[in-house]
Short mmCIF file of C-alpha atoms and ligand atoms in Angstrom, two decimals:
data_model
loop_
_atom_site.label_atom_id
_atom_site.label_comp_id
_atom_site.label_asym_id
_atom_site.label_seq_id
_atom_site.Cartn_x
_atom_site.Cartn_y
_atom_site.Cartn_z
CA UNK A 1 6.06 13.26 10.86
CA UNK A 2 2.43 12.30 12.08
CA UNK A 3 -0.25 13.61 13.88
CA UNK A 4 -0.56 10.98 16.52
CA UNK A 5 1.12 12.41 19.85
CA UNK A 6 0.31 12.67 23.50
CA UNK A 7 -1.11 15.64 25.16
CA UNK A 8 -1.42 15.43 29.01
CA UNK A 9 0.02 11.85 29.01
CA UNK A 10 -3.14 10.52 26.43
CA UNK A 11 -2.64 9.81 22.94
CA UNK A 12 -4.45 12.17 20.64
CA UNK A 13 -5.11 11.64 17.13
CA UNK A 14 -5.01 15.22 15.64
CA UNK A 15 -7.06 16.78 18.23
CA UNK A 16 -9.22 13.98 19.06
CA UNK A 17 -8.17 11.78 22.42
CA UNK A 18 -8.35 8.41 21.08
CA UNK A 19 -9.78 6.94 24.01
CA UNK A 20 -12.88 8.88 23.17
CA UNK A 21 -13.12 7.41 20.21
CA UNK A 22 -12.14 3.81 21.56
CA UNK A 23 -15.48 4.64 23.63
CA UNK A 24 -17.52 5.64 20.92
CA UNK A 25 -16.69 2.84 18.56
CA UNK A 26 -15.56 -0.35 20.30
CA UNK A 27 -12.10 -1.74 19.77
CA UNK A 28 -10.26 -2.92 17.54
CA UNK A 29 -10.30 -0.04 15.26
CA UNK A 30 -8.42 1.65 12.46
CA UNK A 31 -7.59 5.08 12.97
CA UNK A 32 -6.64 7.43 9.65
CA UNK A 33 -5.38 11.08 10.38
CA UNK A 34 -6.11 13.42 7.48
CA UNK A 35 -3.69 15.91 8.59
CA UNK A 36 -0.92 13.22 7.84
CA UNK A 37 -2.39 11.72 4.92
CA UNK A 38 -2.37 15.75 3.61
CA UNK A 39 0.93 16.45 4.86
CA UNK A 40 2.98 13.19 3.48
CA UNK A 41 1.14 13.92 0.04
CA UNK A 42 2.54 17.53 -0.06
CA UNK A 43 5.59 16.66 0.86
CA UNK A 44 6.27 14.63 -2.29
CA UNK A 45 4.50 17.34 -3.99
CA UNK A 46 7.00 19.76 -3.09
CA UNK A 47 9.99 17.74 -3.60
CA UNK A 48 8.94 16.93 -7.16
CA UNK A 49 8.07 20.54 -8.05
CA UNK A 50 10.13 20.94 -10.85
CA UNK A 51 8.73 17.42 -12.51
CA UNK A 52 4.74 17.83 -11.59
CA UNK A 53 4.63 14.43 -12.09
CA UNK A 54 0.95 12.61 -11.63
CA UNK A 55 1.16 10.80 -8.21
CA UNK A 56 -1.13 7.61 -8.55
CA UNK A 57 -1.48 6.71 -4.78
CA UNK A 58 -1.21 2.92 -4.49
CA UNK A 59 -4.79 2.34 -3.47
CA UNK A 60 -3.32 -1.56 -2.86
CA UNK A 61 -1.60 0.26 0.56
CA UNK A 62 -4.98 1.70 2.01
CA UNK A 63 -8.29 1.38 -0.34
CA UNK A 64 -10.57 3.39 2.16
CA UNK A 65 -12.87 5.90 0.20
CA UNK A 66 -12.46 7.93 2.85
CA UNK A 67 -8.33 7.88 1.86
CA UNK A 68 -8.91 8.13 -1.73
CA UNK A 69 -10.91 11.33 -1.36
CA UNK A 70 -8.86 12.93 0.67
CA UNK A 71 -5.37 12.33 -1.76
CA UNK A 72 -8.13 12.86 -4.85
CA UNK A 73 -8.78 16.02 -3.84
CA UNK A 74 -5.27 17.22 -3.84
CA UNK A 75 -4.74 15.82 -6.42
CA UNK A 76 -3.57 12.07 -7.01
CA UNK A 77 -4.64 9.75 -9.24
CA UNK A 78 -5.03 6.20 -8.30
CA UNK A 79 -2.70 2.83 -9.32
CA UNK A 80 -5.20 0.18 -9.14
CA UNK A 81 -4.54 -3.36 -9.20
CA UNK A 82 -8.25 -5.23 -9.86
CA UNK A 83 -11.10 -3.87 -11.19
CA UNK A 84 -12.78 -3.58 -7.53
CA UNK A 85 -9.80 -1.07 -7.23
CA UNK A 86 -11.01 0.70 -10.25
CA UNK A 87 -14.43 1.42 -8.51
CA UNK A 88 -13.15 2.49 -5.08
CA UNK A 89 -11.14 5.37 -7.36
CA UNK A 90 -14.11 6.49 -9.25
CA UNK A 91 -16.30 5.91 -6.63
CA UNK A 92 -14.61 8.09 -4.61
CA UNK A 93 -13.93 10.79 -7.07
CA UNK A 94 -11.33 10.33 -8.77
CA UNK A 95 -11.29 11.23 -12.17
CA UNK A 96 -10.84 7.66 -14.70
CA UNK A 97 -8.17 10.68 -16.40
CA UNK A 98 -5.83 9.66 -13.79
CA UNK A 99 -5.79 6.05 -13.32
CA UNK A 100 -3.48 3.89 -13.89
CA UNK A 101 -4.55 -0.31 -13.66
CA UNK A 102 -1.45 -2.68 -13.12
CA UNK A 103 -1.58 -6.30 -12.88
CA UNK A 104 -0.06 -9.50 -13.86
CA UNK A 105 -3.39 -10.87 -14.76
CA UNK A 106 -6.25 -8.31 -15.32
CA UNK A 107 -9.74 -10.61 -16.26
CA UNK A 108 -11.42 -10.01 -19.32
CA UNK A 109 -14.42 -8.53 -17.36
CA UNK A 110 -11.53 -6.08 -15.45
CA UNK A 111 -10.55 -4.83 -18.90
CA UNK A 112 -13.41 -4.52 -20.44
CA UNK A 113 -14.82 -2.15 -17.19
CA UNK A 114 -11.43 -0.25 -17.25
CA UNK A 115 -11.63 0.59 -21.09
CA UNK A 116 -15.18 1.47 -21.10
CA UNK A 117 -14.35 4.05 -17.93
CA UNK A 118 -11.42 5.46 -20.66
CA UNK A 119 -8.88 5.18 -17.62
CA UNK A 120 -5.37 6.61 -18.10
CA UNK A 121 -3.20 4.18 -18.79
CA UNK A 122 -2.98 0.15 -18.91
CA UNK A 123 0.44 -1.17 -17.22
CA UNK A 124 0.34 -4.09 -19.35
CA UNK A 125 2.51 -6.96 -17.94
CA UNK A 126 2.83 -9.79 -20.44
CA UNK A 127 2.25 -10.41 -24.21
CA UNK A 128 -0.46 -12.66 -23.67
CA UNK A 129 -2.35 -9.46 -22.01
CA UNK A 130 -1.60 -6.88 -25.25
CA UNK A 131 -3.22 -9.82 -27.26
CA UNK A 132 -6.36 -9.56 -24.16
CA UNK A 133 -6.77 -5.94 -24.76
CA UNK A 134 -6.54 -4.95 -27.84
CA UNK A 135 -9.22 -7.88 -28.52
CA UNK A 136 -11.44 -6.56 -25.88
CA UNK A 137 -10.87 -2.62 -26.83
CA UNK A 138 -11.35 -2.93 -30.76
CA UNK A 139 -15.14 -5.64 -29.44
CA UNK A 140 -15.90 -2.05 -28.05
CA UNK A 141 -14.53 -0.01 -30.74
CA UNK A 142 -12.71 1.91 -28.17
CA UNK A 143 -8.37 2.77 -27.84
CA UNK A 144 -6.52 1.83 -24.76
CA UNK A 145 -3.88 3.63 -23.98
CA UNK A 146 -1.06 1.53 -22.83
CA UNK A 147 2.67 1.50 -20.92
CA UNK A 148 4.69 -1.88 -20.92
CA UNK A 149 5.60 -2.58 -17.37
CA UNK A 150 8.98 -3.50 -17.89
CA UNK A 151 10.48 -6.03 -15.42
CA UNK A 152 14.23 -4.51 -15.05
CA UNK A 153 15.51 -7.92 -14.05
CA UNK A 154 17.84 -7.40 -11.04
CA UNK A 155 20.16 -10.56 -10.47
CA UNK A 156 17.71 -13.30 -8.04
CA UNK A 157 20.76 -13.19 -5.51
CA UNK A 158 21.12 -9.61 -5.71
CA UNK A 159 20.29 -8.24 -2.32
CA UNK A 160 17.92 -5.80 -3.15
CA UNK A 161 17.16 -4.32 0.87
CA UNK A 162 13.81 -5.54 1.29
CA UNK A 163 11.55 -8.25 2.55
CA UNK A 164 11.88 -11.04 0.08
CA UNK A 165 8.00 -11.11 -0.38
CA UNK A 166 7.92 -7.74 -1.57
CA UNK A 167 10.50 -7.33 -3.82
CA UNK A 168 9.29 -7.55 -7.57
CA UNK A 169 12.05 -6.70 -10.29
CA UNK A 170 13.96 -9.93 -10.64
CA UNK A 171 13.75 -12.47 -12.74
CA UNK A 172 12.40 -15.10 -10.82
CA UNK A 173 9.40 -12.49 -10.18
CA UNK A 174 6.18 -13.15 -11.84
CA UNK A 175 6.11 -8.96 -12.57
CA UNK A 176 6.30 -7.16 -16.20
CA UNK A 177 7.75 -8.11 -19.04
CA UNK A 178 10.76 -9.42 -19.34
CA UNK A 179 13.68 -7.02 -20.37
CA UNK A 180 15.36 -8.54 -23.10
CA UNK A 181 11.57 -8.84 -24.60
CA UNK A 182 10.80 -5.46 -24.33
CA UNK A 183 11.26 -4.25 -27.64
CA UNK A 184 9.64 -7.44 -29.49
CA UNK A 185 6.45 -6.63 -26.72
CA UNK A 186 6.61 -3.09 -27.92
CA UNK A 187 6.79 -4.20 -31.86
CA UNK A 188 3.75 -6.27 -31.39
CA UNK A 189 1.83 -3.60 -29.14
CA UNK A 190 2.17 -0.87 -32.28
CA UNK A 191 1.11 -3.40 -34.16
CA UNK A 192 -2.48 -4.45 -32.38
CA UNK A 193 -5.67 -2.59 -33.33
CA UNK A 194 -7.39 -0.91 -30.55
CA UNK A 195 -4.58 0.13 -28.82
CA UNK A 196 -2.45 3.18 -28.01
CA UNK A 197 1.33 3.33 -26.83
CA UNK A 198 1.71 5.91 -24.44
CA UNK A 199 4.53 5.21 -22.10
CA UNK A 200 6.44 2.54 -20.16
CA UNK A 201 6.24 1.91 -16.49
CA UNK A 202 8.66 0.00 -13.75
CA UNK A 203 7.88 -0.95 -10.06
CA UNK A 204 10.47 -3.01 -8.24
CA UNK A 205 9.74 -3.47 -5.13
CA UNK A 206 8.13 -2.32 -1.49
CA UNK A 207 9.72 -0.36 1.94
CA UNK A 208 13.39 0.24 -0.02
CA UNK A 209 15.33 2.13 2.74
CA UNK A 210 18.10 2.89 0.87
CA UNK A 211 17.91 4.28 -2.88
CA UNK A 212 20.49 1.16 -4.03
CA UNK A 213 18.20 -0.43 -5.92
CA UNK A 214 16.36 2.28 -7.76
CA UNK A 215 19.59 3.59 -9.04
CA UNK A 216 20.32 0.15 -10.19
CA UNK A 217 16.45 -0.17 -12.13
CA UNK A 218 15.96 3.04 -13.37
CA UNK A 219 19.07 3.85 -15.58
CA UNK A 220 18.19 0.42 -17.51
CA UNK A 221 14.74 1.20 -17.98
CA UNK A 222 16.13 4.95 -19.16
CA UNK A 223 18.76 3.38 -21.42
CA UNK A 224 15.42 1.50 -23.09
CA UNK A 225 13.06 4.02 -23.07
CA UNK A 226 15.68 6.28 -25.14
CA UNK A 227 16.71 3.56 -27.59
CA UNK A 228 12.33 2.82 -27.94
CA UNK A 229 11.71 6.72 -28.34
CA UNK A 230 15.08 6.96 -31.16
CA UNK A 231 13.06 3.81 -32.81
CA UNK A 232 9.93 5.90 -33.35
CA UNK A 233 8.16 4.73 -30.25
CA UNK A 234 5.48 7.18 -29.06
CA UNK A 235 6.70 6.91 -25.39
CA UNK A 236 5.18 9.95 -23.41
CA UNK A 237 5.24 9.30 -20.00
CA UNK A 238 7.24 7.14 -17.67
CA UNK A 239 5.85 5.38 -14.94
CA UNK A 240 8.36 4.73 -11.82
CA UNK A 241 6.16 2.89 -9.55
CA UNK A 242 6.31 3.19 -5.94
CA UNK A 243 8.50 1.41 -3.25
CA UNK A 244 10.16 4.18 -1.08
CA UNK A 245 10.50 2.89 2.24
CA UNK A 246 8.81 4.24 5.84
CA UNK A 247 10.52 4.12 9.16
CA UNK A 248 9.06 1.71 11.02
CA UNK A 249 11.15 1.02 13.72
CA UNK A 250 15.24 2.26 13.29
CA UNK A 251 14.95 1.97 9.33
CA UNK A 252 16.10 5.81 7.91
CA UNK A 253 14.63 5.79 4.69
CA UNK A 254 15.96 8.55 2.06
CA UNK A 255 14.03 11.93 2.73
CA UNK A 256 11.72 12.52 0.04
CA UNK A 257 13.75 15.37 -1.68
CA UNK A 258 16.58 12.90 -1.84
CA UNK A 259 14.46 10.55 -4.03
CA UNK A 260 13.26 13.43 -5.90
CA UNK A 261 16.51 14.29 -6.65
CA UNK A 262 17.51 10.67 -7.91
CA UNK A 263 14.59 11.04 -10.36
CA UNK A 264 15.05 14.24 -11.71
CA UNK A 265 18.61 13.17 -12.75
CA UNK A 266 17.35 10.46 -14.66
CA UNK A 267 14.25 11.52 -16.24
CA UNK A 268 14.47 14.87 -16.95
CA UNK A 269 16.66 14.16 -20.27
CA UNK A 270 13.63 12.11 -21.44
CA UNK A 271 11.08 14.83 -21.85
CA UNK A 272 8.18 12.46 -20.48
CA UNK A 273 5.35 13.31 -18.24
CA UNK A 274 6.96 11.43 -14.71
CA UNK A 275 4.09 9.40 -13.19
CA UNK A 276 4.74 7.96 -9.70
CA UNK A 277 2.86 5.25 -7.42
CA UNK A 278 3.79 6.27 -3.90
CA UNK A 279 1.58 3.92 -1.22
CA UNK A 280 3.16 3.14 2.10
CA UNK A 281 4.73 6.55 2.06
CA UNK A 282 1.88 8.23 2.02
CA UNK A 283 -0.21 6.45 3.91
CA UNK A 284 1.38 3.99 5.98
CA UNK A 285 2.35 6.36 8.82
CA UNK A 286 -0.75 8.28 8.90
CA UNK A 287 -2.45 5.38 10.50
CA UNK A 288 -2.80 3.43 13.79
CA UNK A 289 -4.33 0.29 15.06
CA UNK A 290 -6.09 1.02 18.09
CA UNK A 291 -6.57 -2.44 20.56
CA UNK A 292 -7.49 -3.25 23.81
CA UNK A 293 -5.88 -5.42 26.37
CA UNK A 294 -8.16 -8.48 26.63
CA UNK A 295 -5.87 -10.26 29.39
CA UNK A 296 -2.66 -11.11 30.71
CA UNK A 297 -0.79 -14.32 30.94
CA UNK A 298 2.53 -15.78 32.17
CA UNK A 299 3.37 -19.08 30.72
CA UNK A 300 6.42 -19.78 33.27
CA UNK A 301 8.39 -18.62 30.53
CA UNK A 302 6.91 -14.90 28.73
CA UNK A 303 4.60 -12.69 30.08
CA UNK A 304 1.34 -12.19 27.25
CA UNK A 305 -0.79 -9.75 26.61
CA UNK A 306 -3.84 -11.14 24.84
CA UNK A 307 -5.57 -8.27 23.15
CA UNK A 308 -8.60 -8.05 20.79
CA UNK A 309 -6.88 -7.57 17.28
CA UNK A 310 -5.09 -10.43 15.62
CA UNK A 311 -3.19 -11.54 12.52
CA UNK A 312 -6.48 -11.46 10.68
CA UNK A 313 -6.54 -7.67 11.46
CA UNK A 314 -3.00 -6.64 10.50
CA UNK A 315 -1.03 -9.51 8.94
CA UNK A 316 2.56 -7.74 8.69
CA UNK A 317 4.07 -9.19 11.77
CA UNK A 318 3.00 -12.97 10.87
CA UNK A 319 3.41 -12.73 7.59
CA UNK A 320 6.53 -10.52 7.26
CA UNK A 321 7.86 -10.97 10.56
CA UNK A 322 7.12 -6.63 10.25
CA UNK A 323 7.98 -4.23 13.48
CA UNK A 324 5.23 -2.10 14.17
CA UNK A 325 5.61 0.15 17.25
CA UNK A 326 3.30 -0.64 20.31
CA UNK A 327 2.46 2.21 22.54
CA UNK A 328 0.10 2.93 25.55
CA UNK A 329 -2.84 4.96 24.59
CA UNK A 330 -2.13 6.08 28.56
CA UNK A 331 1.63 6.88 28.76
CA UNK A 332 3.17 4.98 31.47
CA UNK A 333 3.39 7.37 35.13
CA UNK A 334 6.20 5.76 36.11
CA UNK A 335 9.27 4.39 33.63
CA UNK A 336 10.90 2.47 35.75
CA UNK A 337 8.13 0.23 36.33
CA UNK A 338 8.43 -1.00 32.97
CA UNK A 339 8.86 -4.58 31.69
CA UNK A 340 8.96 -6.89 28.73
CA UNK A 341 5.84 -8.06 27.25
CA UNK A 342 4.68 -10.33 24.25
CA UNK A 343 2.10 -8.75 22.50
CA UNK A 344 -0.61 -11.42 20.89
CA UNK A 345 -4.05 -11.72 19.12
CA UNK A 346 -6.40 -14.51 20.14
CA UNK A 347 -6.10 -16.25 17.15
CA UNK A 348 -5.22 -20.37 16.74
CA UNK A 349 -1.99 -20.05 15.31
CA UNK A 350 1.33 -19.67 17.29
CA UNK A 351 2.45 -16.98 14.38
CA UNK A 352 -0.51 -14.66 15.54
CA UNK A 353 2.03 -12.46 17.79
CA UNK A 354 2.44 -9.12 16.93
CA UNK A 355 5.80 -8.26 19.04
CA UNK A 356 8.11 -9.88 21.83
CA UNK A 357 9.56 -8.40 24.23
CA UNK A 358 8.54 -5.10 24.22
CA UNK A 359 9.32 -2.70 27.15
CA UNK A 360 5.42 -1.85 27.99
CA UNK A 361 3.97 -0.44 31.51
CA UNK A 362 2.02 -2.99 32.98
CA UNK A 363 -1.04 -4.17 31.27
CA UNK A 364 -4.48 -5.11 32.40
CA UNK A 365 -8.04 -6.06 31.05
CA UNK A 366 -9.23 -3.05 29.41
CA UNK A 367 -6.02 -0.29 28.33
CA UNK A 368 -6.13 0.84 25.61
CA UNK A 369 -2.55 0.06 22.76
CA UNK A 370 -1.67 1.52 19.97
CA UNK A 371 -0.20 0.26 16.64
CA UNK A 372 1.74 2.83 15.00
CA UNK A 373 2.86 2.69 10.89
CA UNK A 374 -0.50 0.71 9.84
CA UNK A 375 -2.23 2.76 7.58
CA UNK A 376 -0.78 0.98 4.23
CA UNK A 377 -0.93 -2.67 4.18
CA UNK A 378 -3.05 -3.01 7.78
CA UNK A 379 -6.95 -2.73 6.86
CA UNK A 380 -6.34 -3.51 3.66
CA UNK A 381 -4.88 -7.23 4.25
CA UNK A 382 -7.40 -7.90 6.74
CA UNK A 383 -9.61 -11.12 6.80
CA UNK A 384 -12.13 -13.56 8.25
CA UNK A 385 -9.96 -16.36 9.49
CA UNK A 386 -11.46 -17.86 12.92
CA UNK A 387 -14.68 -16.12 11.82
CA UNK A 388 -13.64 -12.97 13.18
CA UNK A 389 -15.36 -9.43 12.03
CA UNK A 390 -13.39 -6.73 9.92
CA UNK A 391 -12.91 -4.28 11.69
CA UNK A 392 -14.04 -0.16 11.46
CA UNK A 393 -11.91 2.57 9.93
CA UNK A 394 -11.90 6.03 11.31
CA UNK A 395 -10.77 9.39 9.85
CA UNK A 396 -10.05 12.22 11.99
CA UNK A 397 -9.76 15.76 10.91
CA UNK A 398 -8.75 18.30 13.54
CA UNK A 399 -11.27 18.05 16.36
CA UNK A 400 -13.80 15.80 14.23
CA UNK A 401 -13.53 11.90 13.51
CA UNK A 402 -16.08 9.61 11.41
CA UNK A 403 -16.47 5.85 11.17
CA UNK A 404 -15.62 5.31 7.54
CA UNK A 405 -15.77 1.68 7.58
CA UNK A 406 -18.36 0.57 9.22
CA UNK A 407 -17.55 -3.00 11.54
CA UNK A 408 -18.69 -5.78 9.88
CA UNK A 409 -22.13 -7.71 11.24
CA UNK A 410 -22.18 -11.33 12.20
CA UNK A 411 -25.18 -11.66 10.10
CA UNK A 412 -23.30 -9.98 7.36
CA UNK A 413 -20.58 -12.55 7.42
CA UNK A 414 -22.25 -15.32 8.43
CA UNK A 415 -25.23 -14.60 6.31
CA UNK A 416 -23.13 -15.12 3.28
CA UNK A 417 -23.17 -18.86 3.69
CA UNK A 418 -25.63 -20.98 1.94
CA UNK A 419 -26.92 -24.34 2.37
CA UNK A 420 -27.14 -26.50 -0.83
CA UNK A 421 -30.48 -27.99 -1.41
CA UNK A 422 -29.79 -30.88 0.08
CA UNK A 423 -29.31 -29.89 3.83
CA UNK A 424 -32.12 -26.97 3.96
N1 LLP B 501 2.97 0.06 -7.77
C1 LLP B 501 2.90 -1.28 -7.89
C2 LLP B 501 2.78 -1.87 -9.22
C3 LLP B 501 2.96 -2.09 -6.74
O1 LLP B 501 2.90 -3.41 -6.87
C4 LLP B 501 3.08 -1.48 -5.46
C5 LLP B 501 3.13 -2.30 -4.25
C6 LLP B 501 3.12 -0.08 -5.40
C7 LLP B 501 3.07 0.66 -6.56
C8 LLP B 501 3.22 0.66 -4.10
O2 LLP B 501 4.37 0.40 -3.40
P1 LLP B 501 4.72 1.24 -2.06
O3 LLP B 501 4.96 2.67 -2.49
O4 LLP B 501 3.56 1.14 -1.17
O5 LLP B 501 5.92 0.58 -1.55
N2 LLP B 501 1.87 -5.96 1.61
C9 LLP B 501 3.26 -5.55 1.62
C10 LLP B 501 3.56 -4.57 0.52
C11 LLP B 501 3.23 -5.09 -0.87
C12 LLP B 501 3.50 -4.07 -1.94
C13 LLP B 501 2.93 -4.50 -3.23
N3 LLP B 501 3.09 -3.57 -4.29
C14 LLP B 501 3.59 -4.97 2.99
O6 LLP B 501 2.73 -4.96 3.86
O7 LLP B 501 4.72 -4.56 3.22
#
């Protein structure tokens, strides 16, 4: 459930009509609804009562300050992925007690930030990386705490009910540590100065609709953390990563209690603190893209509608061939005078088109569309290409809304450029 619905035939975000805040604030624009962010977090909260387990919200999905406040103050922790990651958590107040940095190749300079900052946990991700940390922890005479992220190895032509691109727990995938090297990794990691074992941690994947392939992960990664814990291991928590799926279009992705559920069954015999990295399901439907209709063209064969966001502002659709609904900020008057319209940005590349054949009123210069499901993975993935500007973010709470991302200046962007010494 969100909190984007019409009232008097306009689309309201919350209690804010998002026309007025098309006006205020120029399109394209990201808008965030607190009340949704709040609600999908308490959800999970409430479903995994009888764990308390430490939600680290993905910041990956939706890195806004603005976002990680809001879950921060109810409580999450963050999963970073980079050190820039690290910052946006801390910077927006969220205490370095519950962060949690994964990645298949943290920098020297990323680890030497995170283990100064005393952050929760390291999801360390290759052998080459336990060798990187404890070498940078014991320069600063400091103890990282550590979980191996253990890559559960699901067959390569195991269908595992997601995009290709964001599945992660096989073994052609670059992800974790290989299973059957798990307990040589976790012989060497006892055995490193300046570090700490404290748990192990799985993520397998993105937007699972069905709970398949977590049931097929998690007992293998149970079966090993028992047999580490009987071998003296001091394994504490257990880190399940994120990956439940959102309905985006017809997708009906197991209810969060379900999951919880699932979990509970497996962990609970472990005695470990349960950490989770929910993302998309937290965030991804308490966001819209917010666009306006630039023009209309027929090409003899499909009838366009040009507006002013493109690939470079949500990449899903080109790069995952992802459904995102498209709606009228105005609803249509009249059904029947529907038809089918391509949706398309106006950037050079035939892949920048968002949707085909969607049943739309007609369009002109000027209305207003929205983009529903983009708050995880939208802003986030945006870039520059055909020197276009990012564009804002906006938070609404009840009647109130704030820019929380500014848009970006030409003479920002532009102004990064330099000219070598020999053209000034
Ligand atoms: N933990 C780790 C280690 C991850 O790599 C991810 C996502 C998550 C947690 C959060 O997963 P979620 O709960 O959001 O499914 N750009 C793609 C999604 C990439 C996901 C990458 N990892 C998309 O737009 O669908």
């Amino acid at each position: 459930m969100d909190h984007f619905t019409y009232r008097n035939g306009i689309l309201h975000a919350e209690d804010v009509p998002v026309p007025a805040i098309a006006e205020a604030v120029g399109t394209p624009f990201y808008c965030y609804s607190t009340a949704t962010l709040t609600r999908h977090y308490t959800v999970l909260e409430e479903a995994f009562s009888a764990l308390s387990p430490l939600f680290c919200f993905a910041v990956k999905a939706n890195s806004n300050q603005a976002v990680l406040r809001t879950l921060g103050q109810l409580g999450a922790g963050a999963d970073c992925v980079s050190g820039g990651e690290v910052r946006r958590a801390i910077l927006a107040g969220i205490p370095a007690e519950r962060i949690v940095f994964s990645s298949v190749g943290k920098t020297v300079p990323e680890l030497e930030y995170a283990v100064q900052e005393n952050i929760l946990q390291f999801n360390v991700e290759s052998l080459a990386e336990l060798h990187m940390l404890s070498d940078t922890a014991t320069r600063l005479g400091k103890t990282a705490r550590i979980a191996l992220r253990i890559n559960p190895a699901i067959d390569a032509d195991k269908d595992v009910g997601t995009h290709a691109k964001i599945s992660t727990g096989k073994k052609i995938h670059k992800f974790g540590i290989a299973f059957e090297k798990a307990e040589e990794a976790y012989a060497l990691a006892a055995n490193l100065p300046g570090l700490k074992i404290t748990g192990i941690s799985v993520h397998i994947g993105s937007q699972f609709t069905s709970l398949e392939p977590f049931r097929w992960a998690f007992p293998r990664i149970i079966e090993l953390t028992t047999r580490l814990k009987q071998n003296g291991l001091p394994i504490d928590s257990i880190d399940l990563g994120g990956g439940l799926g959102i309905p985006y279009h017809e997708e009906s992705p197991p209810q969060p209690d379900i999951y919880a559920a699932m979990i509970r069954e497996f962990v609970e015999p472990l005695n470990c603190r349960l950490i989770l990295e929910p993302g998309r399901v937290i965030a991804g439907n308490a966001g819209i893209l917010i666009t306006s209709v630039i023009l209309t063209k027929h090409t003899g064969e499909r009838e366009f509608v040009i507006v002013d966001a493109a690939m470079n502002d949500l990449m899903r659709p080109s790069l995952y061939d992802a459904y995102h609904e498209i709606i009228p900020v105005t609803a249509a008057t009249n059904p029947e005078d529907t038809r089918l319209l391509d949706i398309a940005g106006a950037v050079c590349e035939t892949g920048d088109v968002f949707a085909r054949g969607r049943l739309l009123p007609p369009m002109q210069a000027g209305d207003l569309l929205a983009f529903r499901s983009t708050g995880a993975y939208g802003a986030v993935m945006a870039g520059n290409y055909n020197t276009r500007l990012l564009i804002p973010e906006v938070m609404v709470h009840g009647n109130a809304f704030a820019i929380v991302r500014k848009r970006q200046t030409y003479d920002t962007l532009i102004g990064m450029d330099e000219q070598p010494p020999w053209l000034a």
